[in-house]
Short mmCIF file of C-alpha atoms in Angstrom, two decimals:
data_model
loop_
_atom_site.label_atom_id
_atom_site.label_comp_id
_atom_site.label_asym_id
_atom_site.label_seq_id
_atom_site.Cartn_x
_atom_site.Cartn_y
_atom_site.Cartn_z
CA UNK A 235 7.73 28.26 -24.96
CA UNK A 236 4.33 27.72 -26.42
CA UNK A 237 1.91 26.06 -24.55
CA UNK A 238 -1.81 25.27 -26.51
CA UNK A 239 -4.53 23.95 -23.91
CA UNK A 240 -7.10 21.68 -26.35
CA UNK A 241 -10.59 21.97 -24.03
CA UNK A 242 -11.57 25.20 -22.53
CA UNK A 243 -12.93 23.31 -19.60
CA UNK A 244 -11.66 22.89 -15.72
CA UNK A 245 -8.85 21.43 -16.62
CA UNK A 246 -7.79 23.09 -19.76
CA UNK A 247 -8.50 26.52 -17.72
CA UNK A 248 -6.58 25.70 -14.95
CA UNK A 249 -3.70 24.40 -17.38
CA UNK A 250 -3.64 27.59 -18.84
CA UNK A 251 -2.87 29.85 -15.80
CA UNK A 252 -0.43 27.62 -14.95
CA UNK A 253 1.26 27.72 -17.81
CA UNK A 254 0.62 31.81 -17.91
CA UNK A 255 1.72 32.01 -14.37
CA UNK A 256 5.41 29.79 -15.53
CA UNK A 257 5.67 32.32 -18.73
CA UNK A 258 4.63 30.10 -20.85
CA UNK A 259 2.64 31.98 -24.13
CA UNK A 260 -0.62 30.26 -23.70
CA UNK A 261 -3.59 29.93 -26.23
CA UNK A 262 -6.73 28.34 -25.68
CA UNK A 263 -8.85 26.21 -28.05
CA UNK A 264 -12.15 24.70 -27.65
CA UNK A 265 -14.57 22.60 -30.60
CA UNK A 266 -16.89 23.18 -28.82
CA UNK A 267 -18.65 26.42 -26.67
CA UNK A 268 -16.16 27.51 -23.86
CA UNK A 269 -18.69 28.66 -20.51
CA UNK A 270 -19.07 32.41 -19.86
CA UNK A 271 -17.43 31.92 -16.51
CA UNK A 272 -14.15 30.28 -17.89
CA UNK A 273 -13.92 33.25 -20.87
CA UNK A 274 -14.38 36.02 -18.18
CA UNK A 275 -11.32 33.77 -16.06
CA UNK A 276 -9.12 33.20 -19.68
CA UNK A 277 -9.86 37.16 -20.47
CA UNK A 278 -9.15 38.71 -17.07
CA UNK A 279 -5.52 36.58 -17.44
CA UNK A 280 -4.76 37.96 -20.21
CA UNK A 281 -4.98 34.42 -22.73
CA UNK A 282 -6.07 34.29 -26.13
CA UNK A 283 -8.65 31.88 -26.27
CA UNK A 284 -11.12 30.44 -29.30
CA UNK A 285 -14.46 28.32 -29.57
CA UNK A 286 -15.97 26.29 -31.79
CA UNK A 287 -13.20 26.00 -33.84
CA UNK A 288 -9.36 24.61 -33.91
CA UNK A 289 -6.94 27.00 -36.27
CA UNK A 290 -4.09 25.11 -37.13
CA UNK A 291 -1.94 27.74 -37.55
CA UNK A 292 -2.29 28.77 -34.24
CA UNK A 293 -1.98 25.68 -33.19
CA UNK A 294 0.82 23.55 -35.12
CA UNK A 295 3.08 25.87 -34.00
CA UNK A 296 2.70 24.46 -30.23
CA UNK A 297 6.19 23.14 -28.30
CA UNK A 298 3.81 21.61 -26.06
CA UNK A 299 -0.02 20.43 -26.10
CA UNK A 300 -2.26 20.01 -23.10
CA UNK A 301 -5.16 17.82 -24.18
CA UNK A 302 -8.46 17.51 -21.51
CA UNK A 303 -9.32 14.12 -21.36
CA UNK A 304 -12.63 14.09 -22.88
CA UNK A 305 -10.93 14.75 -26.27
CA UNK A 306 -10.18 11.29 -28.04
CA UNK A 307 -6.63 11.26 -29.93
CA UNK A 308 -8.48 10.21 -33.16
CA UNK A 309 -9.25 14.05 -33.55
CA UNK A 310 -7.98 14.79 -36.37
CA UNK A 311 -5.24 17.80 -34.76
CA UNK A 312 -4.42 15.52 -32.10
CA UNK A 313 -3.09 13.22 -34.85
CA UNK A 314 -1.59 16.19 -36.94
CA UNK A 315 0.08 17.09 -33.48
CA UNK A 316 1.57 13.39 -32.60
CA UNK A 317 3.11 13.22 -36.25
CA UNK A 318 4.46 16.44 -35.83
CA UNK A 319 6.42 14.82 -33.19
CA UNK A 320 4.84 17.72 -30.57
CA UNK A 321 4.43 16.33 -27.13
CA UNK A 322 0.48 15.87 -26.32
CA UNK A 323 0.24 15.47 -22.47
CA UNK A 324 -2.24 15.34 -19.85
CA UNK A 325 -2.94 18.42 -17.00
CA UNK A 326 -1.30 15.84 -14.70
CA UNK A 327 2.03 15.57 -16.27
CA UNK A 328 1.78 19.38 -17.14
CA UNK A 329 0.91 20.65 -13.44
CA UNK A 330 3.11 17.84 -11.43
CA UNK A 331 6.76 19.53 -12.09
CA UNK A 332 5.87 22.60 -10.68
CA UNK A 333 4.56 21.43 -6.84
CA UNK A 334 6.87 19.50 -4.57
CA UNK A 335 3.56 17.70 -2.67
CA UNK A 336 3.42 14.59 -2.17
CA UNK A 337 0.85 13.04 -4.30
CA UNK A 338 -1.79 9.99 -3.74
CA UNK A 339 -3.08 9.23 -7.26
CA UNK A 340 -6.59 7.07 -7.28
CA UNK A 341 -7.73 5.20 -9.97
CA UNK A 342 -10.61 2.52 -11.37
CA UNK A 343 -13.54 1.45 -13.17
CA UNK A 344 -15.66 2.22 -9.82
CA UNK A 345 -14.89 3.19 -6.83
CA UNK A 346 -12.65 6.04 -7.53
CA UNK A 347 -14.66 8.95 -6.12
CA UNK A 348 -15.69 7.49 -3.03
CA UNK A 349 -12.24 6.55 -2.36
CA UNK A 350 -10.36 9.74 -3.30
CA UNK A 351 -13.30 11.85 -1.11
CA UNK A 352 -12.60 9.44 1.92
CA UNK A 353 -8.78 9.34 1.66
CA UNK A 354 -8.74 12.98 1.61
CA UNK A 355 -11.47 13.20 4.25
CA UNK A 356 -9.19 10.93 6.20
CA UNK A 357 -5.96 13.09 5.74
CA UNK A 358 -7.67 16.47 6.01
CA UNK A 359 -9.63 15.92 9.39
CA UNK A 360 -6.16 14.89 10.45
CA UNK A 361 -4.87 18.45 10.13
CA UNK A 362 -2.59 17.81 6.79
CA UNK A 363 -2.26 20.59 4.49
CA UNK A 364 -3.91 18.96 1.77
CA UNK A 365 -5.65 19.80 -1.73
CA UNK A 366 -8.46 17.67 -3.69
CA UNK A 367 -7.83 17.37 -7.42
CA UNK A 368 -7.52 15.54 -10.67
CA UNK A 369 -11.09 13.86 -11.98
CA UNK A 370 -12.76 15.95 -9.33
CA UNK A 371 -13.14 19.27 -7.77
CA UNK A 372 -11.27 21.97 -8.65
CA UNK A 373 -8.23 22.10 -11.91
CA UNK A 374 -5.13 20.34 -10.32
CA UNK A 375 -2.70 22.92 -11.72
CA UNK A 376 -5.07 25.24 -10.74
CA UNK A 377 -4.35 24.72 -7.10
CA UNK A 378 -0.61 23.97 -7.79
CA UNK A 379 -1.22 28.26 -9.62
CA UNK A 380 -2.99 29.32 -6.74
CA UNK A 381 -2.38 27.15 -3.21
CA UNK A 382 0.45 25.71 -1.45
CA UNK A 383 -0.70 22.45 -0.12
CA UNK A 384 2.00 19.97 0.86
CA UNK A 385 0.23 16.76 -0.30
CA UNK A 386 -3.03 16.44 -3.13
CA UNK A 387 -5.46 13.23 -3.29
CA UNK A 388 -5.96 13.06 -7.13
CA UNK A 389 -8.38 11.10 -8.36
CA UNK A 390 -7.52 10.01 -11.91
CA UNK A 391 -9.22 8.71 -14.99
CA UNK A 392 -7.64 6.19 -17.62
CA UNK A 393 -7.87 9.35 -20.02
CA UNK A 394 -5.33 11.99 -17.68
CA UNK A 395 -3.24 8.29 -17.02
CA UNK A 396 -2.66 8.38 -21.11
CA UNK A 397 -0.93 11.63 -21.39
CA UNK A 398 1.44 11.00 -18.67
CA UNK A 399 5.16 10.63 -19.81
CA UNK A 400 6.91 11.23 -16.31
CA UNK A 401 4.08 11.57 -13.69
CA UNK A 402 4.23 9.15 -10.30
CA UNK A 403 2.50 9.55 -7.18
CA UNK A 404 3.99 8.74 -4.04
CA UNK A 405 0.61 6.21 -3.46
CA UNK A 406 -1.28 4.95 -5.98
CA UNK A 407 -4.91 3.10 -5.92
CA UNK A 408 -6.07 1.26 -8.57
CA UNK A 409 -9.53 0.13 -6.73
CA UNK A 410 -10.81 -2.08 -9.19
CA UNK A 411 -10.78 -2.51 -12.63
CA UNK A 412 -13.92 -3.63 -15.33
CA UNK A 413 -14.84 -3.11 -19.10
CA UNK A 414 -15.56 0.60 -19.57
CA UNK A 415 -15.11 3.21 -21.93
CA UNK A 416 -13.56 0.63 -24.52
CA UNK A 417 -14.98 2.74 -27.61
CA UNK A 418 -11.61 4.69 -26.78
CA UNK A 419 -9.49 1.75 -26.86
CA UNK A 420 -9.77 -0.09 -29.97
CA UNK A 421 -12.64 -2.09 -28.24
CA UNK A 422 -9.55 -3.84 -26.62
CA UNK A 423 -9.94 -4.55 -23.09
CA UNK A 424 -6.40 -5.11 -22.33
CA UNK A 425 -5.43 -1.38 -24.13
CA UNK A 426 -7.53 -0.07 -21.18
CA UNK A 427 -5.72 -2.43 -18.36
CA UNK A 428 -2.68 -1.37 -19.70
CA UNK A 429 -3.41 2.11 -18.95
CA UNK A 430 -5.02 2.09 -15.81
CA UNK A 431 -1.72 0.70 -14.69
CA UNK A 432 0.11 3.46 -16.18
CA UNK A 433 -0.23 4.94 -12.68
CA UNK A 434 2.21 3.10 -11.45
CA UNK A 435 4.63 3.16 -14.42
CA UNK A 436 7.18 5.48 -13.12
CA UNK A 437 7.00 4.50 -9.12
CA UNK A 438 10.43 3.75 -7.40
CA UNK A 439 11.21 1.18 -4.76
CA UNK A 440 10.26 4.19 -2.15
CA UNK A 441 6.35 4.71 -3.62
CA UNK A 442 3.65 2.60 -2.81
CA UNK A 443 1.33 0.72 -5.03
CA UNK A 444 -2.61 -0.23 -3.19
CA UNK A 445 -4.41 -2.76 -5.15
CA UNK A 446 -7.77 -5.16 -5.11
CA UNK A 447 -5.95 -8.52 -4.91
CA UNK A 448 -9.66 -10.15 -5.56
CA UNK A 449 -9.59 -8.20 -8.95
CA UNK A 450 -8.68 -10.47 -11.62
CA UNK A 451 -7.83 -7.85 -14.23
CA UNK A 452 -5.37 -6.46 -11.89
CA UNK A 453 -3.83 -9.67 -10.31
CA UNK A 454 -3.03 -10.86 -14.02
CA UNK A 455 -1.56 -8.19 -14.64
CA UNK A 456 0.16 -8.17 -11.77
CA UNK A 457 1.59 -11.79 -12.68
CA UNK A 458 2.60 -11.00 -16.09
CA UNK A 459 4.27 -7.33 -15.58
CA UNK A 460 6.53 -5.42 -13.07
CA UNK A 461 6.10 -2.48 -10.87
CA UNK A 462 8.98 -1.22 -8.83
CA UNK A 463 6.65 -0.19 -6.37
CA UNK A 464 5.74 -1.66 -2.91
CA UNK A 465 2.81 -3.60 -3.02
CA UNK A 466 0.03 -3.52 -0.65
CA UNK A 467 -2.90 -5.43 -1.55
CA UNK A 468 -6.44 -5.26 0.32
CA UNK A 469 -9.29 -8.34 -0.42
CA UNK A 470 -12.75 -9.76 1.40
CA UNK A 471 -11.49 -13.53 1.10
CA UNK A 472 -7.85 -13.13 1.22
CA UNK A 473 -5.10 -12.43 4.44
CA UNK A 474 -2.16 -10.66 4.51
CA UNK A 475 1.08 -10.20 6.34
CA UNK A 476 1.27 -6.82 4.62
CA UNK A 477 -2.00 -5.77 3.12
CA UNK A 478 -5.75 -4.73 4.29
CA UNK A 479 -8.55 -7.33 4.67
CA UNK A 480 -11.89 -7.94 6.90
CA UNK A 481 -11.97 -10.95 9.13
CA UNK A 482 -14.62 -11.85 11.23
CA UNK A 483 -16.33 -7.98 10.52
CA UNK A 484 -13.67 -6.71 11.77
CA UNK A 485 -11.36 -4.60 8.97
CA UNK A 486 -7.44 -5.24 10.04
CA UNK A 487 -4.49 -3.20 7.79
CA UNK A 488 -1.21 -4.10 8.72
CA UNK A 489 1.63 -1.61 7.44
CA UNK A 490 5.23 -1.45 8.37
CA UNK A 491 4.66 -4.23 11.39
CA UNK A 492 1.94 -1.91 12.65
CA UNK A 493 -2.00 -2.86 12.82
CA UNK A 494 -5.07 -1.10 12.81
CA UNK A 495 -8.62 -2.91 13.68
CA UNK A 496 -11.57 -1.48 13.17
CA UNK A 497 -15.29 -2.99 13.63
CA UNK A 498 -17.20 -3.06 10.20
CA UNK A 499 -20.28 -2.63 11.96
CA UNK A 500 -19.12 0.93 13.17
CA UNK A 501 -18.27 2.60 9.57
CA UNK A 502 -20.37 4.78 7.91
CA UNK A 503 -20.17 3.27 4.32
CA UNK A 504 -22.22 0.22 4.27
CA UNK A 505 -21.87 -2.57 1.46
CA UNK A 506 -19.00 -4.78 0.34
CA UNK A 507 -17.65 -2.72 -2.02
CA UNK A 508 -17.49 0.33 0.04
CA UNK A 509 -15.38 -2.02 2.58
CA UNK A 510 -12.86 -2.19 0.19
CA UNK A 511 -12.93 1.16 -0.89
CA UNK A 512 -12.16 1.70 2.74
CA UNK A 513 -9.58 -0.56 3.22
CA UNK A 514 -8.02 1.44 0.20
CA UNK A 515 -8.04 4.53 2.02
CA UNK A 516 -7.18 3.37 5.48
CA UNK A 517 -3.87 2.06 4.22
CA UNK A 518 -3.22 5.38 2.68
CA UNK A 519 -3.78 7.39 6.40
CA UNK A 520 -1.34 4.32 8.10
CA UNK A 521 1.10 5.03 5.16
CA UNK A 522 1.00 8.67 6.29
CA UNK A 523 1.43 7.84 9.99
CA UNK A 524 -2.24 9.32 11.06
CA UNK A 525 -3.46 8.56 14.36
CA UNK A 526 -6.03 5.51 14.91
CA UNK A 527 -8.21 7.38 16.95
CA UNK A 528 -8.52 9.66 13.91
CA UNK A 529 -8.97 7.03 10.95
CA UNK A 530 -11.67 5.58 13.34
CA UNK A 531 -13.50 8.74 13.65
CA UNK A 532 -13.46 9.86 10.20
CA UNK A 533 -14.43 6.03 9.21
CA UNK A 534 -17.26 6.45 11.30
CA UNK A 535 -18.21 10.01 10.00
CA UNK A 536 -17.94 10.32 6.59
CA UNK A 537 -20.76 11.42 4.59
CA UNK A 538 -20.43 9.65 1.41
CA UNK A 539 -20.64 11.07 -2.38
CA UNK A 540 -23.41 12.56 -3.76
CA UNK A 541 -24.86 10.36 -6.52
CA UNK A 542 -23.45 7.25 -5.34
CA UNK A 543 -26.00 5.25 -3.62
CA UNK A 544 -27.15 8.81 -2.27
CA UNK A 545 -30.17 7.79 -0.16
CA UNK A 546 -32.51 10.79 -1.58
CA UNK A 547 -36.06 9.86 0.75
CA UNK A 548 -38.46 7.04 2.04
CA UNK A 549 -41.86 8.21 1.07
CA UNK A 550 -44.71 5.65 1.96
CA UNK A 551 -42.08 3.40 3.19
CA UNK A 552 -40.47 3.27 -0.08
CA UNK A 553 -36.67 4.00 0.12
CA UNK A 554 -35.41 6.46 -3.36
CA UNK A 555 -31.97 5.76 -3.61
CA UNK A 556 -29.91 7.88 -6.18
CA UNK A 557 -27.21 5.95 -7.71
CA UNK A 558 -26.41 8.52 -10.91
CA UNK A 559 -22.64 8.00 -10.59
CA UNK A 560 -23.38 4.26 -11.70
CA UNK A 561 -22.16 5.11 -15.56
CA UNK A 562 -20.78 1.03 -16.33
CA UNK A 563 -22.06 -2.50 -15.08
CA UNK A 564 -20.22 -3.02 -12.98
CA UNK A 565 -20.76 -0.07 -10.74
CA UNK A 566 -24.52 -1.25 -10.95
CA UNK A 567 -23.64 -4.74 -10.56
CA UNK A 568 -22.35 -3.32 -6.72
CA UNK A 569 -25.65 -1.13 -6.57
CA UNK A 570 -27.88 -4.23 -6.70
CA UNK A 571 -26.08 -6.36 -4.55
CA UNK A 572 -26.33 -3.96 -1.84
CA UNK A 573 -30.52 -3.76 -1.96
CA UNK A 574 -31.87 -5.62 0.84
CA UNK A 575 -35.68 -5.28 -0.32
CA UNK A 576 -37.42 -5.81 -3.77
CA UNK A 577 -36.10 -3.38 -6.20
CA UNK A 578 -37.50 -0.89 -8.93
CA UNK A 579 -34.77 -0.05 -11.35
CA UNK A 580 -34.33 2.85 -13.37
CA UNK A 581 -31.41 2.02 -15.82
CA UNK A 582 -30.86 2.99 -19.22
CA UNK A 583 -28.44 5.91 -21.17
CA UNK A 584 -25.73 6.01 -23.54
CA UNK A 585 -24.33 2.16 -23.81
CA UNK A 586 -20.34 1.85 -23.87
CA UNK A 587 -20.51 -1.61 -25.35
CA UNK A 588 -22.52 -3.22 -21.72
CA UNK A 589 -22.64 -6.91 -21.23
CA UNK A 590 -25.72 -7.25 -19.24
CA UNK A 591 -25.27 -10.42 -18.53
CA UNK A 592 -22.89 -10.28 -15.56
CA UNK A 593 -26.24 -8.48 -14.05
CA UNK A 594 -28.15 -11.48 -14.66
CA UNK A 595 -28.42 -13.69 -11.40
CA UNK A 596 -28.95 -10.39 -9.48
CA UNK A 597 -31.75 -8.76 -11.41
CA UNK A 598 -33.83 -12.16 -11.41
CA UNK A 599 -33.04 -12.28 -7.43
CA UNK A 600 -33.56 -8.80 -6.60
CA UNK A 601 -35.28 -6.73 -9.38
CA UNK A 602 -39.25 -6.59 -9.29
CA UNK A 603 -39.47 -4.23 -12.42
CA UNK A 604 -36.98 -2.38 -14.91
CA UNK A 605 -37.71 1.36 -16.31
CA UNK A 606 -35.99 2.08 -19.26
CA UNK A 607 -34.84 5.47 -19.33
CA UNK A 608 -32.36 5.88 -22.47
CA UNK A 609 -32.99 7.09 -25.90
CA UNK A 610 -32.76 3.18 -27.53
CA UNK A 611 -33.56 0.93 -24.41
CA UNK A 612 -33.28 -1.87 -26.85
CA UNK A 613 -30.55 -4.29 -25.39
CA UNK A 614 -31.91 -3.61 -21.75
CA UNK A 615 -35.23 -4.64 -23.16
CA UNK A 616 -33.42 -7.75 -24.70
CA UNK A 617 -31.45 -8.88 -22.10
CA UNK A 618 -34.27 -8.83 -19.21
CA UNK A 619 -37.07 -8.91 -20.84
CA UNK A 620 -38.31 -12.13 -20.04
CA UNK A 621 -36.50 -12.20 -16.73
CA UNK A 622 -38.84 -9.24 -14.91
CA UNK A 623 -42.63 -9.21 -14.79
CA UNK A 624 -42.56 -5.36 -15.47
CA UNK A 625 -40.67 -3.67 -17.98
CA UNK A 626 -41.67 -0.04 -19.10
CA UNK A 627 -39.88 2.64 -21.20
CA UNK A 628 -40.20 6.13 -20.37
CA UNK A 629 -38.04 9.36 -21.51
CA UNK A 630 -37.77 11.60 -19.44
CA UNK A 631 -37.21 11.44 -15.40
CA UNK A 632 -40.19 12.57 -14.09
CA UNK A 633 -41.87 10.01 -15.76
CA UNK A 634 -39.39 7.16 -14.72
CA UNK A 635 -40.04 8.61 -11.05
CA UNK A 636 -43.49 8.57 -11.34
CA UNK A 637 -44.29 5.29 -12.59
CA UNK A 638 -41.49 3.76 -10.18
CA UNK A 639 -44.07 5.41 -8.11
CA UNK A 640 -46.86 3.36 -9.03
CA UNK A 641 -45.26 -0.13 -9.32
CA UNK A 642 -43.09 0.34 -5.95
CA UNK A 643 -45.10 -1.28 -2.56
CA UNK A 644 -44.49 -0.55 0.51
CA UNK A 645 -41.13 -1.62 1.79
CA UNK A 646 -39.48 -1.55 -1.54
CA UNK A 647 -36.43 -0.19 -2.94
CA UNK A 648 -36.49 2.50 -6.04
CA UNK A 649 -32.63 2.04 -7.60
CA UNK A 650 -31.43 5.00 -10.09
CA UNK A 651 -28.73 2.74 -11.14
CA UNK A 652 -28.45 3.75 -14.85
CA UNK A 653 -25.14 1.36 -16.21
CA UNK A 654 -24.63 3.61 -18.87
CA UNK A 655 -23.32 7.24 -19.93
CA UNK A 656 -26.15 10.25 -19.59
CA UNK A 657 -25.49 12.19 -22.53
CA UNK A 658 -28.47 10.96 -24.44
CA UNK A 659 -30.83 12.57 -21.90
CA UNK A 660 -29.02 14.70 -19.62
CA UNK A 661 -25.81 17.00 -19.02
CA UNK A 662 -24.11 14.85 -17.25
CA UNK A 663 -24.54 12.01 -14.22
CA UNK A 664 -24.89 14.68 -11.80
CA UNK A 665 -27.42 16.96 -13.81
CA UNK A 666 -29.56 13.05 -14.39
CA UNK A 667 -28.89 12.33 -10.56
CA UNK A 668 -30.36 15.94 -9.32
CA UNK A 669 -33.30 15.75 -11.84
CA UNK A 670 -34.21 11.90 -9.84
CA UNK A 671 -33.54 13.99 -6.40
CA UNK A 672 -36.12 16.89 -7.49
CA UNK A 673 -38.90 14.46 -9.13
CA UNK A 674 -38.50 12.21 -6.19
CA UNK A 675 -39.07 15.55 -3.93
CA UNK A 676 -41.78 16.71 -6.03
CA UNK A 677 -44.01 13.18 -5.62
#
């Protein structure tokens, strides 16, 4: 059986020992640069591997493709692939087969992270044998290579859900769900509903399906299409017999006839959002029978994700708040409803086709200034420009740090809440994120 790994990345790596390690004849190709430490891992296994280039020949020849997510199927051998009839698939669907753990799969436009870190903080600090994978972390198949764990907390993308053909998890999440990436759907908002729900595509009766019944995305989908799965639904205005909610501050989940209460107050994660993302999680640890003394602790000790409203340092009585992770609206849309105090905000990157105005009420309520940081600031500019009294443009983060610097008073918020991709300016959201950490430690 030939197995060809498109993306020389974590996941395409991690594919590829798999596959070595099932006797699978494994090549590796990569458009783009593969990193030294991945060649030294491909070359010390014994796979061929190539960069900056796709052969066909040593490709076409594939009985089945493993394509990383960042690669869009209108590459042009992606579509000589699909017409070749050749199955393209995800790691997911490659790695899954070969572990009998149980899996908790995590989805959403926001969200995701945070809940996938807590639900696996959640199981692991109650003693279960279990691995962190999918959109985060290390290669799923390469733990399901190397480890034995008996469960994994995946947290997955819309891009893994596409190649899935047979995948399920035990539990699935789907957190939330809000225009993003569309510029790999046709623009269609609906193609990417459709498969963020692909998570729960292949559930049974016996699997478990934990949704944001506020969500309006979800609940119409909900309305229009079927999932055999159970449903347990969490919400801020709604109750449940079966479900998670918050009444009175207090966050109840009732599963299987049994209930859990837990004081708002006393979590670590503050905000509204971060409620739900706990309510998410908490059903998850009752759905695995864990013990309420031990959700309450690890509710009460978790440490959050870096780059997600990350408080960085208060100098001069000025709080620096790193909120990298924040690549859509409506990630920032939860950033600024959580500032307390008048806010200088640092937004601006590669756009994926924002609507700004869903911002609107809360940047005229909460915002004091906006720094541009992005390569072509231009619909930021339009959108708020008459709504702020300061609006600057800088390019690079020392200077946004710097002038937020300048315009921020004592008692004031500095947001990092950038709405859009990094890849004009930066590596990545974490590289932008640690570049506002060091220029906010350098001040």
């Amino acid at each position: 059986m030939r197995l060809i790994v498109l993306g020389g990345g974590e996941s395409g790596v991690g594919t590829a020992i798999l596959g070595k390690k099932k006797g699978y004849n494994v090549f590796v190709s990569d458009f783009g640069k593969i990193k030294e430490k991945y060649k030294e891992v491909l070359t010390n296994n014994g796979i061929d591997w190539e960069e900056e280039k796709h052969t066909e020949a040593l490709i076409l020849n594939a009985d089945v493709v493993m394509k990383s997510p960042g690669i869009p199927e209108k590459v042009a051998i992606v579509k000589k692939l699909i017409e070749k009839g050749i199955p393209v698939i995800s790691e997911i669907e490659f790695a899954a087969p070969f572990t009998n753990a149980t899996t908790i799969g995590i989805t959403g436009s926001n969200g995701k992270t945070t809940t996938t870190m807590l639900t696996y903080h959640l199981l692991k600090s109650a003693g279960l044998n279990v691995g962190l994978g999918g959109n985060i972390g290390k290669s799923f198949a390469w733990q399901v290579a190397d480890e034995n764990y008996d469960s994994y907390v995946l947290e997955l993308s819309s891009f893994q859900l596409d190649g899935i053909i047979n995948y399920k998890p035990h539990i699935a999440i789907i957190t939330n769900i809000s225009p993003d990436h569309l510029d790999r759907y046709e623009y269609k908002y609906e193609n990417y509903i459709d498969s963020k729900f692909r998570i729960t595509m292949n559930q049974t009766e016996e699997d478990y399906l934990i949704y944001d019944a506020d969500d309006e995305a979800i609940a119409s989908w909900l309305a229009n299409n079927k999932t055999r799965a159970q449903l347990i639904p969490f919400s801020l205005t709604q109750i449940f017999e079966t479900g998670a909610y918050i009444k009175n501050n207090i966050m109840e989940v009732s599963i299987n006839q049994e209930e859990f209460k837990m004081e708002t107050e006393s979590m670590a994660l503050e905000g509204k959002h971060n409620m739900k993302n706990a309510m998410a999680a908490t059903s998850v640890a009752k759905l695995m029978q864990i013990r309420k003394a031990t959700i309450r602790e690890s509710l009460s000790n978790f440490q959050g994700v870096e780059h997600r409203l990350e408080k960085v340092l208060k100098i001069q009585n000025v709080q620096y708040i790193n909120d990298s992770k924040a690549t859509n609206v409506n990630a920032t849309f939860f950033a600024l409803d959580s500032m307390n105090t008048p806010t200088v905000w640092i937004v601006g990157g590669i756009d994926k086709g924002n609507d700004y105005n869903e911002l609107m009420s809360l940047v005229r309520e909460k915002v004091k200034a906006v720094i541009c940081l992005g390569v072509d600031n231009k619909k930021i500019i339009d959108a708020f420009g008459n709504v702020v009294d300061i609006m600057v443009e800088v390019t690079s983060m020392n200077d946004a740090v710097k002038m937020a610097k300048r315009i921020a008073e004592k008692g004031d918020t500095v947001l990092l809440s950038p709405a859009c991709a990094s890849f004009d300016l930066f590596e990545n959201y974490e590289d932008r994120g640690n570049q506002f950490k060091q220029s906010v430690q350098n001040l």
